[in-house]
Tab-separated table of C-alpha atoms in Angstrom:
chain	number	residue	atom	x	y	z
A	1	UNK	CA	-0.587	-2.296	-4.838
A	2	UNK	CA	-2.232	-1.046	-8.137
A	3	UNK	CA	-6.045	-0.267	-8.156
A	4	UNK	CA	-8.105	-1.775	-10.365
A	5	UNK	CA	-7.794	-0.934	-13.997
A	6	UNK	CA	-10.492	0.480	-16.325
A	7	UNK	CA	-10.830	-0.727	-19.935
A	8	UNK	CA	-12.018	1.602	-22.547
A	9	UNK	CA	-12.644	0.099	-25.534
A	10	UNK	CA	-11.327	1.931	-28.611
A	11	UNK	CA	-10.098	0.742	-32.463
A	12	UNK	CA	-6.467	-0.003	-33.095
A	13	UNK	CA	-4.166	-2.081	-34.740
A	14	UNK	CA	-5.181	-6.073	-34.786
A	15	UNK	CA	-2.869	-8.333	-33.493
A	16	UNK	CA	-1.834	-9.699	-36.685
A	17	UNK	CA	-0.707	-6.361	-37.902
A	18	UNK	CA	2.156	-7.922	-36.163
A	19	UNK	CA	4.523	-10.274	-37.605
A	20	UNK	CA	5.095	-13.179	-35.111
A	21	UNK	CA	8.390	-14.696	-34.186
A	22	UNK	CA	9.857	-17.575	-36.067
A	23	UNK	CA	7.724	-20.702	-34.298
A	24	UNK	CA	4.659	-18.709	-33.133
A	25	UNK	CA	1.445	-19.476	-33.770
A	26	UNK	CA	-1.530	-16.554	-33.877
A	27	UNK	CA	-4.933	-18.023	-32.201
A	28	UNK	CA	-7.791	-18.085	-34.596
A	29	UNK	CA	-9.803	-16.414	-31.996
A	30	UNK	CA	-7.211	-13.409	-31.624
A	31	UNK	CA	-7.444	-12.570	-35.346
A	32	UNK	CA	-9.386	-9.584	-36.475
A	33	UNK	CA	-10.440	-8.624	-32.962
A	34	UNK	CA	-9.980	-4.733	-31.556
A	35	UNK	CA	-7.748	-4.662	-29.122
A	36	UNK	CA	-8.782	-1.641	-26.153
A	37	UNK	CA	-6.601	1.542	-25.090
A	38	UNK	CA	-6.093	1.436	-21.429
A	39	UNK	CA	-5.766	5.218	-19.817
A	40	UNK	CA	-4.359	6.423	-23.323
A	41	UNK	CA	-1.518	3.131	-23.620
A	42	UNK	CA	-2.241	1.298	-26.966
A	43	UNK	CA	-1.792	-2.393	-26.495
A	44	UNK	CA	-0.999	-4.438	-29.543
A	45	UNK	CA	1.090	-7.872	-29.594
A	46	UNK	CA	0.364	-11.202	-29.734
A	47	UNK	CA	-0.886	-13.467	-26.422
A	48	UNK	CA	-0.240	-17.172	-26.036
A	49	UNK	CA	-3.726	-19.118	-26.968
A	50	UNK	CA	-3.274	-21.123	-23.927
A	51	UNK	CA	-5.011	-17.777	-21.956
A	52	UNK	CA	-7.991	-18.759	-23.501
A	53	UNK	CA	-10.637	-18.719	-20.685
A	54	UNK	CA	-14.377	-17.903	-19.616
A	55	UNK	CA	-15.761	-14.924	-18.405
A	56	UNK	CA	-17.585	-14.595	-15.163
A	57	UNK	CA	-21.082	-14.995	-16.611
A	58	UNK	CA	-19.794	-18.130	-18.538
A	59	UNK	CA	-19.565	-17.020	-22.066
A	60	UNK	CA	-16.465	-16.966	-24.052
A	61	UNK	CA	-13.765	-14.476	-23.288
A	62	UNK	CA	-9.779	-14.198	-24.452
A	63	UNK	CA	-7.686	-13.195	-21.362
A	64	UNK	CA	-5.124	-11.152	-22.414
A	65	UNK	CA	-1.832	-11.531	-20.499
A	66	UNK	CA	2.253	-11.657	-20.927
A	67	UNK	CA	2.730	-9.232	-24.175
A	68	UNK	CA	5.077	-10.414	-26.161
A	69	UNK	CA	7.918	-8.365	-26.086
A	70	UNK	CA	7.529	-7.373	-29.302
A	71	UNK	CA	4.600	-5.425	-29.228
A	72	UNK	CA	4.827	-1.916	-31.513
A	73	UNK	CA	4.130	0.417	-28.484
A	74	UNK	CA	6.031	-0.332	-25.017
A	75	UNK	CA	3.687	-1.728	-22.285
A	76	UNK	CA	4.091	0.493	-19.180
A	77	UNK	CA	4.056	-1.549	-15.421
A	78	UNK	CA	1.840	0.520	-13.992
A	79	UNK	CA	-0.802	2.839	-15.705
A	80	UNK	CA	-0.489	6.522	-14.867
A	81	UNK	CA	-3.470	7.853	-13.143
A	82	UNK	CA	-4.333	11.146	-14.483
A	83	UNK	CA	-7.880	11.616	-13.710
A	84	UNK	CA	-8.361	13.629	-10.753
A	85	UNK	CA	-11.379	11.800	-9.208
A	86	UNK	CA	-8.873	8.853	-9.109
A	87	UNK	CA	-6.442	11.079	-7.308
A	88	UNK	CA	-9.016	12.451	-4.989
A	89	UNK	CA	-10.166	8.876	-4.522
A	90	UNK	CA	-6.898	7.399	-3.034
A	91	UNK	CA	-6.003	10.460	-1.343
A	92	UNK	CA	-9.069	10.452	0.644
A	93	UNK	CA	-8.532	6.370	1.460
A	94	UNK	CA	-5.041	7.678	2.862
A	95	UNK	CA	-6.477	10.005	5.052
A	96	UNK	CA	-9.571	8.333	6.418
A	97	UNK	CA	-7.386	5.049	7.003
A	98	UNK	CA	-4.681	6.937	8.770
A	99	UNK	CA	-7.472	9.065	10.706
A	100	UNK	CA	-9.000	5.674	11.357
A	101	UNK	CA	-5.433	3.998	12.355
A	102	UNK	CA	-4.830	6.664	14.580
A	103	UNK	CA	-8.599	6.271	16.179
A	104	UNK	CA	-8.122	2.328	16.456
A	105	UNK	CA	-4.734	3.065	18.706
A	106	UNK	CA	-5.264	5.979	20.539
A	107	UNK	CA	-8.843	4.911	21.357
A	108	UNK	CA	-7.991	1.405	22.165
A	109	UNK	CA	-5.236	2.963	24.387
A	110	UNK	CA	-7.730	4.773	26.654
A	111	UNK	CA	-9.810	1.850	26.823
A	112	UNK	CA	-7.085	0.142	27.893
A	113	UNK	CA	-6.350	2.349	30.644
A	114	UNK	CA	-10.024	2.499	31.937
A	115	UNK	CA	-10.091	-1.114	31.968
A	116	UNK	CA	-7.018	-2.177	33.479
A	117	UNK	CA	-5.639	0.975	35.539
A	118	UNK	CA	-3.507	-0.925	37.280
A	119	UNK	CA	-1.505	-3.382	34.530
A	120	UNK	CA	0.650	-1.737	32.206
A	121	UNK	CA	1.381	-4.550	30.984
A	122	UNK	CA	-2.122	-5.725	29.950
A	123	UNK	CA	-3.141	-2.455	28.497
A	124	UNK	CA	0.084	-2.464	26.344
A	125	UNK	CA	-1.109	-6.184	25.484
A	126	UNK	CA	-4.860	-4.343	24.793
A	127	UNK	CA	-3.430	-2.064	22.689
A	128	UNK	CA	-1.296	-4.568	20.219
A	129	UNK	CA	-4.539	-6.632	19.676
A	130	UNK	CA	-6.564	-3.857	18.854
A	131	UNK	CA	-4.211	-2.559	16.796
A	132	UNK	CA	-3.059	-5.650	14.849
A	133	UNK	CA	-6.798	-6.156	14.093
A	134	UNK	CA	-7.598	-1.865	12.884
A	135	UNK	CA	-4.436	-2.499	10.566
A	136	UNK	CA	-5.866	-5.845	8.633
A	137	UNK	CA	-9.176	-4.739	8.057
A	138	UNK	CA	-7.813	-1.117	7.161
A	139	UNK	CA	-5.324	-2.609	4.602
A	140	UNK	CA	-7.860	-5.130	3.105
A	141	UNK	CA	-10.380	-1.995	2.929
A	142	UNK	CA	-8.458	0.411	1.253
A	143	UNK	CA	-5.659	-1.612	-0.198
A	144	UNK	CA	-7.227	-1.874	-3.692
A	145	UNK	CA	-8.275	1.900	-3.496
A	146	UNK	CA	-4.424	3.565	-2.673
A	147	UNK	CA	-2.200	0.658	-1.349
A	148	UNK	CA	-3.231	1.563	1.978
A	149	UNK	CA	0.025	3.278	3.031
A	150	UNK	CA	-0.943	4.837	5.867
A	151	UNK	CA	2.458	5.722	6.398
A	152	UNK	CA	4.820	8.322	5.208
A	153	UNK	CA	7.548	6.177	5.248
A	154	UNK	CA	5.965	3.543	3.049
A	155	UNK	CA	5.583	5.983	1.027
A	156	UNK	CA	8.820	7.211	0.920
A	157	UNK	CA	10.200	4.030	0.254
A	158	UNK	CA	7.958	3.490	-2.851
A	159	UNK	CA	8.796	7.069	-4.227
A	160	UNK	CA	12.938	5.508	-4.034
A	161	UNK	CA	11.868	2.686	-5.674
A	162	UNK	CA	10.306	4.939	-8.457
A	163	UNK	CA	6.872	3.495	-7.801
A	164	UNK	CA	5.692	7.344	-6.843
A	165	UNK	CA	6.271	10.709	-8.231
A	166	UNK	CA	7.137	13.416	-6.135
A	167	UNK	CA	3.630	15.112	-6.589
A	168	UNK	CA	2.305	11.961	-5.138
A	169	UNK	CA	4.549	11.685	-2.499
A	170	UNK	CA	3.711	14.892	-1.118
A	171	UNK	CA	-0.151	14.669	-1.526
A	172	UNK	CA	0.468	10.964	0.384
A	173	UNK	CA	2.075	12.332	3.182
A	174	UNK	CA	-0.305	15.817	3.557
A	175	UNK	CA	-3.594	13.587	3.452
A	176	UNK	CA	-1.847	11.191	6.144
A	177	UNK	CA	-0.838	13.495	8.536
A	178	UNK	CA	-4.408	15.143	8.156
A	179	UNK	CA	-6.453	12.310	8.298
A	180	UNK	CA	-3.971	11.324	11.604
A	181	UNK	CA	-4.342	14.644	13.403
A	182	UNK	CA	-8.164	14.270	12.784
A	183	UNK	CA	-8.325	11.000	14.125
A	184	UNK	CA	-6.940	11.836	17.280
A	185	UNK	CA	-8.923	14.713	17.974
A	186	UNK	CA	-11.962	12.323	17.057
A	187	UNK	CA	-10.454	9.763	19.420
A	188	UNK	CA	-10.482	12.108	22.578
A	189	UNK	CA	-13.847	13.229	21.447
A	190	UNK	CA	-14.901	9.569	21.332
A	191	UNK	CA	-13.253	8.588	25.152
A	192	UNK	CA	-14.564	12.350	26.813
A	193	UNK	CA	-11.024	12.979	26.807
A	194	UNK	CA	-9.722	17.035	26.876
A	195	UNK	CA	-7.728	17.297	23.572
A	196	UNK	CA	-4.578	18.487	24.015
A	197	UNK	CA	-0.761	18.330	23.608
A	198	UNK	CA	0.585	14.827	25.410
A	199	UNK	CA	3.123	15.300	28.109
A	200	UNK	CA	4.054	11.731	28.408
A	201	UNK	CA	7.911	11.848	27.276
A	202	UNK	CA	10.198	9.146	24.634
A	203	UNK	CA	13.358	10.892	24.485
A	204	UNK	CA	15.930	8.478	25.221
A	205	UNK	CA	17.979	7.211	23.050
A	206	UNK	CA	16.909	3.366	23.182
A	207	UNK	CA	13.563	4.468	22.067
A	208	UNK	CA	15.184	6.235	18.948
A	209	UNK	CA	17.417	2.825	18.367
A	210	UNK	CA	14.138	1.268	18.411
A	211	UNK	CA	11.961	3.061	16.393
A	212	UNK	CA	15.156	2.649	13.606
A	213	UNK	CA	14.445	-0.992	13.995
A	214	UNK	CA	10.693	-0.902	13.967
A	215	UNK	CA	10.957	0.849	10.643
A	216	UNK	CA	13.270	-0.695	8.881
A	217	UNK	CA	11.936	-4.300	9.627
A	218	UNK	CA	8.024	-3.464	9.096
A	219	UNK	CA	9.501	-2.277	5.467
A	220	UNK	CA	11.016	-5.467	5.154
A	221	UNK	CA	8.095	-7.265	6.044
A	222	UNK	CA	6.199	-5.480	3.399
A	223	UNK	CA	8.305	-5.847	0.820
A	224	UNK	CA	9.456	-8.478	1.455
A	225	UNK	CA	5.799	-10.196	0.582
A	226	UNK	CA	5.169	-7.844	-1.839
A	227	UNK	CA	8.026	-8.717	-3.964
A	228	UNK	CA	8.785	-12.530	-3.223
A	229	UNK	CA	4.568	-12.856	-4.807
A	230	UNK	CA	2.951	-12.640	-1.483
A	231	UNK	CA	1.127	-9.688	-1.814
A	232	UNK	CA	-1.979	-11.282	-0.661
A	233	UNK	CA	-0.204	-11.950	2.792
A	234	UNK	CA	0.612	-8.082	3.093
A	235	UNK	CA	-2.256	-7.347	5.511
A	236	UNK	CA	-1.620	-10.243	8.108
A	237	UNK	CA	1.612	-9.725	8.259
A	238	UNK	CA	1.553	-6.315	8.642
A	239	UNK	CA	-0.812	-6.538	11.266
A	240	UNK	CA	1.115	-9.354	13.011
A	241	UNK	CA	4.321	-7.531	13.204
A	242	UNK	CA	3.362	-4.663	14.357
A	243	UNK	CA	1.341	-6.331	17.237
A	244	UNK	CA	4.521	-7.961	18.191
A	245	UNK	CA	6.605	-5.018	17.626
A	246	UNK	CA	4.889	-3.400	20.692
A	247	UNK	CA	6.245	-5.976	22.537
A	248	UNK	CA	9.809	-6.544	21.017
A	249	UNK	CA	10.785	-2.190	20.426
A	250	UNK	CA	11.024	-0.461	23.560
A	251	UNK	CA	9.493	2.662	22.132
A	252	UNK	CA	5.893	-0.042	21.378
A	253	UNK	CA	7.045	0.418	17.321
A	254	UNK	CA	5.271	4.199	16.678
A	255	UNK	CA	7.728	3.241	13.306
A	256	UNK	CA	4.815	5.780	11.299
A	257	UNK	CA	5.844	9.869	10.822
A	258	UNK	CA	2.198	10.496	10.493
A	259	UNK	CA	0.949	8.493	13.667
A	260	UNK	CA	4.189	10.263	15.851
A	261	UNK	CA	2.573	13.644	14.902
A	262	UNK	CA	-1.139	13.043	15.479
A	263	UNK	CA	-0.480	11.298	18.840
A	264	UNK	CA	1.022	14.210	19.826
A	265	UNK	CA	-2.463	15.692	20.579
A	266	UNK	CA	-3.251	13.106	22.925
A	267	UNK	CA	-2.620	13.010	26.155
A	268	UNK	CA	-3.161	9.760	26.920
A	269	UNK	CA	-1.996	5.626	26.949
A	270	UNK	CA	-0.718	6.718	23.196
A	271	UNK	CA	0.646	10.426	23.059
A	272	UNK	CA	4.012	11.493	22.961
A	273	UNK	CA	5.153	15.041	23.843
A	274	UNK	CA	5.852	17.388	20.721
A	275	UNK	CA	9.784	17.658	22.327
A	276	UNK	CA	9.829	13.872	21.719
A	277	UNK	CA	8.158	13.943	18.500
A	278	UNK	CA	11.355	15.145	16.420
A	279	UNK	CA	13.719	13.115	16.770
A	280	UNK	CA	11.008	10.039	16.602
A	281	UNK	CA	10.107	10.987	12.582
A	282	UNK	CA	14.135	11.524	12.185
A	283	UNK	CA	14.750	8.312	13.504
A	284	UNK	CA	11.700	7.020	11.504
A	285	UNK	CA	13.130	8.408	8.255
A	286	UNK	CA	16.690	6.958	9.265
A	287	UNK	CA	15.264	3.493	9.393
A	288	UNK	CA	12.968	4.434	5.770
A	289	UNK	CA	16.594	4.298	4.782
A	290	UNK	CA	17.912	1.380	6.102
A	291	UNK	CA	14.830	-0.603	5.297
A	292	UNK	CA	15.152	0.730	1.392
A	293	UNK	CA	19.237	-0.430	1.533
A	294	UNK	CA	18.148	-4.032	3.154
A	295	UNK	CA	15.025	-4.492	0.684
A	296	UNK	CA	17.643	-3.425	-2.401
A	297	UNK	CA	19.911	-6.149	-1.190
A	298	UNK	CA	17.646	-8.945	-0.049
A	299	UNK	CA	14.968	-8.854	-2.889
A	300	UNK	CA	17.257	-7.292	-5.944
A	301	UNK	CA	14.272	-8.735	-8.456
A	302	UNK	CA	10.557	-8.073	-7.754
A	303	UNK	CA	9.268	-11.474	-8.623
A	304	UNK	CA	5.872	-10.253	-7.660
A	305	UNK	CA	4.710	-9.798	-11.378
A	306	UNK	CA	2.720	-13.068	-11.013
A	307	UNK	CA	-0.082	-14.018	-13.898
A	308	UNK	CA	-2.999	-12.912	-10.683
A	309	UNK	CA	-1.100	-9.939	-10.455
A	310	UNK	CA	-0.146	-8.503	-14.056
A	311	UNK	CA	-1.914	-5.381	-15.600
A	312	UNK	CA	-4.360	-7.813	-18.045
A	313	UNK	CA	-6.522	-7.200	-20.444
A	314	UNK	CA	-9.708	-9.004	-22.195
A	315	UNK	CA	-11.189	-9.274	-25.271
A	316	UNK	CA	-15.231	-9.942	-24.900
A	317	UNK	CA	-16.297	-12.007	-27.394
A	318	UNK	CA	-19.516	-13.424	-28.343
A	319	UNK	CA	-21.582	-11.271	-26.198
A	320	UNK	CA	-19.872	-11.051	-23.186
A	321	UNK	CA	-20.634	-7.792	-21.819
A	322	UNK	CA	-19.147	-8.048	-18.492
A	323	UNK	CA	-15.475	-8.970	-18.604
């Protein structure tokens, strides 16, 4: 999930600069207007007229969409974000969502306790809803801002599919287990609970068999909307699956690198012992794996370049001043 794009208008080559195709026509309204340089990428080609549209405020705009593929300069699929506010900006959203994440289950976990001591079951139940309902709202909140990861392994699974650099990887997965280990803390703070390592134990080997699964399928489920054109659907489903993955995985689908580590500082509903913690995130990372294999051979095209999503551009025209 890109962030929104910023336009800075600068002078360049018009679109007729461009020789057309045999058996394509140039819009009147195209000719002779300045086309803008988005984060240093000149744009120049030639757009169908049909994009013709309005702007918000009603007055006439050109959407720009579907270069032609034989614009002069290539069009990248994603604009590089180079200016550090921007970086600062989504790592921060990757921190406070994790540390939020990690507030939503932990806290919801001691809740659960103090309200039903006596039903495991119900607590567990207690502790899906809450967290199917954190994870929407957190994903709708700071999707825009840094795809709301949240999650080392999404991230590593977007750095194999070359959607991340390294750099980025790294700052990703720093900021989430921060924001994570803060939210606990924060968490016990909250609930008057003492924080401290857990001592509640997952080391058996069903648990690591299930947190392989819990990854690899809540991968799936986000690519799998991502790049089938649902990306809209991402939060919902996300949040749905995971609520029912604390019911399907016997290990309650921890499936998150970042959440294993900052649970380990509560002793509580939630923790896990920092013993068990190790060969949880290997078994996390093992199923990163998988998932990338199954997403490579169930959605081999990303068809989720759809007109609503595309990097676009406008031309303002006629004093439109807020497109």
């Amino acid at each position: 999930v890109h962030p929104p794009v910023a336009l800075i208008p600068m002078s360049t080559e018009s679109p007729h600069d461009v020789d057309p195709p045999e058996g394509v026509d140039i819009p009147d309204e195209v000719k002779g207007v300045e086309l803008p340089v988005v984060k240093g990428h000149k744009y120049s080609g030639l757009f169908h007229s049909s994009l013709l549209s309005s702007c918000d405020d009603g007055s006439n705009c050109l959407k720009l969409d579907n270069l032609y593929p034989y614009s002069p300069v290539p069009v990248p699929t994603a604009v590089p974000e180079s200016n550090l506010m921007d970086i600062i900006r989504k790592l921060s959203a990757e921190a406070l969502g994790t540390a939020i994440l990690i507030i939503v289950v932990v806290g919801s976990g001691i809740m659960a306790e103090t309200l039903s001591p006596s039903d495991v079951g119900l607590q567990l139940l207690e502790n899906a809803i809450s967290t199917c309902g954190g994870l929407i709202g957190l994903i709708l909140m700071f999707g825009p801002v840094s795809g709301a990861h949240f999650n080392p392994a999404v991230s590593l699974v977007d750095w194999l599919h070359g959607d991340m650099n390294t750099r980025d990887l790294l700052l990703y997965v720093v900021s989430q287990v921060t924001g994570g280990i803060l939210g606990a803390v924060i968490a016990n703070i909250e609930f008057e609970e003492k924080v401290s390592f857990s001592t509640k134990e997952r080391d058996s080997h069903n648990l690591w068999l299930s947190e392989v699964i819990g990854t690899a399928t809540l991968l799936l489920v986000i690519h799998g909307c991502i790049r089938t054109g649902q990306k809209s659907s991402v939060p919902f489903a996300v949040g749905a699956w995971v609520c029912g993955g604390y019911f399907f995985t016997s290990s309650t689908i921890f499936a998150n690198p970042a959440v294993t580590v900052a649970r380990m500082f509560s002793n509580t509903f939630a923790g896990i012992d920092p013993v068990s913690m190790g060969p949880f995130i290997g078994f996390q990372v093992l199923g990163a794996l998988v998932g990338f294999a199954l997403i490579k051979f169930f959605f081999p095209h990303n068809l989720s370049m759809k007109r609503d999503d595309n990097l676009y551009l406008r031309i303002c025209m006629k004093g439109c001043e807020n497109c």
